[in-house]
C-alpha positions as a LaTeX table, in Angstrom:
\begin{tabular}{lrrr}
\hline
Residue & $x$ (\AA) & $y$ (\AA) & $z$ (\AA) \\
\hline
Met1 & $-25.29$ & 29.30 & $-10.51$ \\
Ala2 & $-26.63$ & 26.91 & $-7.89$ \\
Leu3 & $-28.83$ & 25.42 & $-10.43$ \\
Ala4 & $-26.09$ & 24.85 & $-12.98$ \\
Ala5 & $-24.12$ & 23.02 & $-10.23$ \\
Ala6 & $-27.00$ & 20.90 & $-9.54$ \\
Ala7 & $-27.38$ & 19.98 & $-13.37$ \\
Ala8 & $-23.98$ & 19.23 & $-13.45$ \\
Leu9 & $-23.72$ & 16.98 & $-10.59$ \\
Gly10 & $-27.14$ & 15.15 & $-11.82$ \\
Arg11 & $-25.24$ & 14.43 & $-15.05$ \\
Leu12 & $-22.30$ & 13.36 & $-13.34$ \\
Ser13 & $-24.12$ & 10.75 & $-11.36$ \\
Leu14 & $-26.32$ & 9.63 & $-14.22$ \\
Ser15 & $-22.88$ & 8.94 & $-16.28$ \\
Cys16 & $-21.18$ & 7.61 & $-13.18$ \\
Ala17 & $-24.34$ & 4.93 & $-13.01$ \\
Arg18 & $-24.22$ & 4.09 & $-16.76$ \\
Ser19 & $-20.23$ & 3.57 & $-16.79$ \\
Arg20 & $-20.62$ & 1.17 & $-13.60$ \\
Ala21 & $-23.45$ & $-0.64$ & $-15.20$ \\
Leu22 & $-21.11$ & $-1.36$ & $-18.44$ \\
Leu23 & $-18.12$ & $-2.25$ & $-16.06$ \\
Leu24 & $-19.84$ & $-4.53$ & $-13.70$ \\
Gly25 & $-22.61$ & $-5.84$ & $-16.55$ \\
Pro26 & $-26.32$ & $-6.36$ & $-15.49$ \\
Arg27 & $-25.72$ & $-9.54$ & $-13.35$ \\
Ser28 & $-24.07$ & $-7.36$ & $-10.48$ \\
Leu29 & $-26.36$ & $-5.00$ & $-10.25$ \\
Arg30 & $-29.68$ & $-5.97$ & $-8.58$ \\
Pro31 & $-32.34$ & $-3.85$ & $-6.64$ \\
Ala32 & $-32.09$ & $-3.71$ & $-2.84$ \\
Phe33 & $-35.11$ & $-5.86$ & $-2.23$ \\
Val34 & $-33.49$ & $-8.63$ & $-4.51$ \\
Ser35 & $-29.87$ & $-8.03$ & $-2.73$ \\
Ala36 & $-31.47$ & $-8.34$ & 0.49 \\
Ser37 & $-33.16$ & $-11.63$ & 0.09 \\
Leu38 & $-30.14$ & $-13.54$ & $-1.64$ \\
Pro39 & $-27.89$ & $-15.34$ & 1.01 \\
Asp40 & $-24.29$ & $-14.56$ & 0.93 \\
Arg41 & $-22.35$ & $-16.77$ & $-1.35$ \\
Pro42 & $-18.42$ & $-17.60$ & $-1.93$ \\
Ala43 & $-16.79$ & $-15.68$ & $-5.02$ \\
Pro44 & $-14.84$ & $-17.41$ & $-7.08$ \\
Gly45 & $-11.27$ & $-16.99$ & $-5.13$ \\
Gly46 & $-13.27$ & $-18.79$ & $-2.09$ \\
Arg47 & $-14.21$ & $-15.15$ & $-0.22$ \\
Arg48 & $-17.54$ & $-14.37$ & 0.82 \\
Val49 & $-19.17$ & $-11.67$ & $-0.98$ \\
His50 & $-22.00$ & $-9.91$ & 1.27 \\
Leu51 & $-25.08$ & $-8.79$ & $-0.53$ \\
Ser52 & $-26.81$ & $-6.52$ & 1.90 \\
Ala53 & $-24.90$ & $-4.22$ & 4.41 \\
Ser54 & $-27.92$ & $-3.74$ & 6.84 \\
Arg55 & $-27.49$ & $-7.30$ & 8.24 \\
Cys56 & $-25.17$ & $-6.27$ & 10.94 \\
Ser57 & $-26.27$ & $-2.77$ & 11.67 \\
Asn58 & $-29.23$ & $-1.02$ & 12.77 \\
Ser59 & $-30.07$ & 1.47 & 10.06 \\
Lys60 & $-31.19$ & 4.42 & 12.71 \\
Ala61 & $-27.73$ & 3.71 & 14.71 \\
Ala62 & $-25.96$ & 4.08 & 11.15 \\
Ser63 & $-27.85$ & 7.15 & 10.04 \\
Leu64 & $-27.06$ & 8.68 & 13.45 \\
His65 & $-23.66$ & 7.70 & 13.19 \\
Trp66 & $-23.33$ & 9.09 & 9.51 \\
Thr67 & $-24.93$ & 12.52 & 10.91 \\
Ser68 & $-22.42$ & 12.45 & 13.87 \\
Glu69 & $-19.42$ & 12.33 & 11.57 \\
Arg70 & $-20.62$ & 15.11 & 9.34 \\
Ala71 & $-21.35$ & 17.47 & 12.59 \\
Val72 & $-17.91$ & 16.57 & 13.76 \\
Ser73 & $-16.75$ & 17.59 & 10.33 \\
Val74 & $-18.61$ & 20.96 & 10.24 \\
Leu75 & $-17.49$ & 21.35 & 13.68 \\
Leu76 & $-13.92$ & 20.81 & 12.72 \\
Leu77 & $-14.08$ & 23.50 & 10.02 \\
Gly78 & $-15.34$ & 26.04 & 12.34 \\
Leu79 & $-13.11$ & 25.51 & 14.96 \\
Leu80 & $-9.72$ & 25.90 & 12.84 \\
Pro81 & $-10.32$ & 29.69 & 11.99 \\
Thr82 & $-11.18$ & 29.78 & 15.67 \\
Ala83 & $-7.96$ & 28.44 & 16.80 \\
Tyr84 & $-6.34$ & 30.75 & 14.42 \\
Leu85 & $-8.26$ & 33.92 & 15.41 \\
Phe86 & $-8.81$ & 33.36 & 19.05 \\
Pro87 & $-6.32$ & 30.90 & 20.67 \\
Ser88 & $-7.16$ & 29.58 & 24.20 \\
Ser89 & $-6.96$ & 26.56 & 26.31 \\
Ala90 & $-10.77$ & 25.90 & 25.60 \\
Val91 & $-10.19$ & 25.99 & 22.00 \\
Asp92 & $-6.98$ & 23.35 & 22.12 \\
Tyr93 & $-9.14$ & 21.15 & 24.49 \\
Ser94 & $-11.88$ & 21.12 & 21.68 \\
Leu95 & $-9.08$ & 20.56 & 19.34 \\
Ala96 & $-7.88$ & 17.80 & 20.89 \\
Ala97 & $-11.34$ & 15.81 & 21.08 \\
Val98 & $-12.73$ & 16.90 & 17.86 \\
Leu99 & $-9.20$ & 15.78 & 16.14 \\
Thr100 & $-9.04$ & 12.52 & 17.90 \\
Leu101 & $-12.84$ & 11.78 & 17.43 \\
His102 & $-12.46$ & 12.47 & 13.68 \\
Ser103 & $-9.19$ & 10.44 & 12.96 \\
His104 & $-10.66$ & 7.75 & 15.34 \\
Trp105 & $-14.01$ & 7.34 & 12.82 \\
Gly106 & $-11.74$ & 7.89 & 9.46 \\
Leu107 & $-9.31$ & 4.94 & 10.93 \\
Gly108 & $-12.44$ & 2.93 & 11.69 \\
Gln109 & $-13.90$ & 2.77 & 8.34 \\
Ile110 & $-10.61$ & 1.87 & 6.66 \\
Ile111 & $-10.40$ & $-0.82$ & 9.01 \\
Thr112 & $-13.88$ & $-1.82$ & 8.11 \\
Asp113 & $-13.20$ & $-1.58$ & 4.64 \\
Tyr114 & $-9.84$ & $-3.48$ & 4.41 \\
Val115 & $-9.49$ & $-5.56$ & 7.41 \\
His116 & $-11.00$ & $-9.31$ & 6.87 \\
Gly117 & $-11.66$ & $-12.02$ & 9.58 \\
Asp118 & $-13.23$ & $-11.89$ & 12.86 \\
Lys119 & $-9.86$ & $-11.91$ & 14.87 \\
Met120 & $-8.12$ & $-9.54$ & 12.86 \\
Val121 & $-11.33$ & $-6.93$ & 12.73 \\
Lys122 & $-11.26$ & $-7.04$ & 16.78 \\
Gly123 & $-7.52$ & $-6.82$ & 16.86 \\
Ala124 & $-7.40$ & $-3.78$ & 14.84 \\
Asn125 & $-10.32$ & $-2.08$ & 16.51 \\
Ala126 & $-8.67$ & $-2.62$ & 19.77 \\
Gly127 & $-5.41$ & $-1.35$ & 18.37 \\
Leu128 & $-7.56$ & 1.64 & 17.06 \\
Leu129 & $-8.89$ & 2.35 & 20.37 \\
Met130 & $-5.84$ & 2.47 & 22.22 \\
Leu131 & $-4.28$ & 4.64 & 19.37 \\
Ser132 & $-7.15$ & 6.97 & 19.85 \\
Ala133 & $-6.69$ & 6.76 & 23.54 \\
Val134 & $-3.29$ & 7.83 & 23.70 \\
Thr135 & $-3.92$ & 10.25 & 20.97 \\
Phe136 & $-6.21$ & 12.04 & 23.28 \\
Ala137 & $-4.09$ & 11.97 & 25.98 \\
Gly138 & $-0.85$ & 13.05 & 24.62 \\
Leu139 & $-2.78$ & 15.92 & 22.96 \\
Cys140 & $-4.52$ & 16.77 & 26.60 \\
Tyr141 & $-0.82$ & 16.48 & 28.17 \\
Phe142 & 0.48 & 18.97 & 25.58 \\
Asn143 & $-2.26$ & 21.13 & 26.23 \\
Tyr144 & $-1.69$ & 21.29 & 29.79 \\
His145 & 1.87 & 21.03 & 30.13 \\
Asp146 & 3.15 & 22.87 & 27.17 \\
Val147 & 1.88 & 25.73 & 25.11 \\
Gly148 & $-1.09$ & 23.97 & 23.35 \\
Ile149 & $-2.02$ & 23.19 & 20.18 \\
Cys150 & $-2.77$ & 26.66 & 18.68 \\
Lys151 & 0.17 & 28.28 & 19.79 \\
Ala152 & 2.27 & 25.14 & 18.43 \\
Val153 & 0.76 & 25.49 & 15.04 \\
Ala154 & 1.32 & 29.41 & 15.12 \\
Met155 & 5.05 & 28.75 & 16.04 \\
Leu156 & 5.36 & 26.45 & 13.25 \\
Trp157 & 3.71 & 28.96 & 11.04 \\
Ser158 & 6.23 & 31.70 & 12.33 \\
Leu159 & 9.48 & 29.55 & 11.16 \\
\hline
\end{tabular}
């Protein structure tokens, strides 16, 4: 079963690479060492096309961040059934932290992909930091002064 899934995934990635080559054409696809040596250049609309992603980030830090994102996602997958089966304040506060961190990183990727311009990026990141801080503080306040996340979800399900 696993071997068949791996073979299907291999065929899918191969067909995706072929269709990407057909759509983008041979001039758009370059090996990494060629793209890294070429300078950024303006596109037809006057926008800059960045050919290498490694200019602004340390690859070890990016790898550690990617691994941390996956660890938080797996932790969240484990926390959800735990919250249902064993509701407690420790689980409530863990959910508050993990949900806030998971959403902060996800929205940060949206900012990275869709917000352009130095001032706009700084403003969006500052807004995201404020939103994440207020979200975490609000969830902690809700856990301390009200029923908590686990019981609140259980109450919603019982409606």
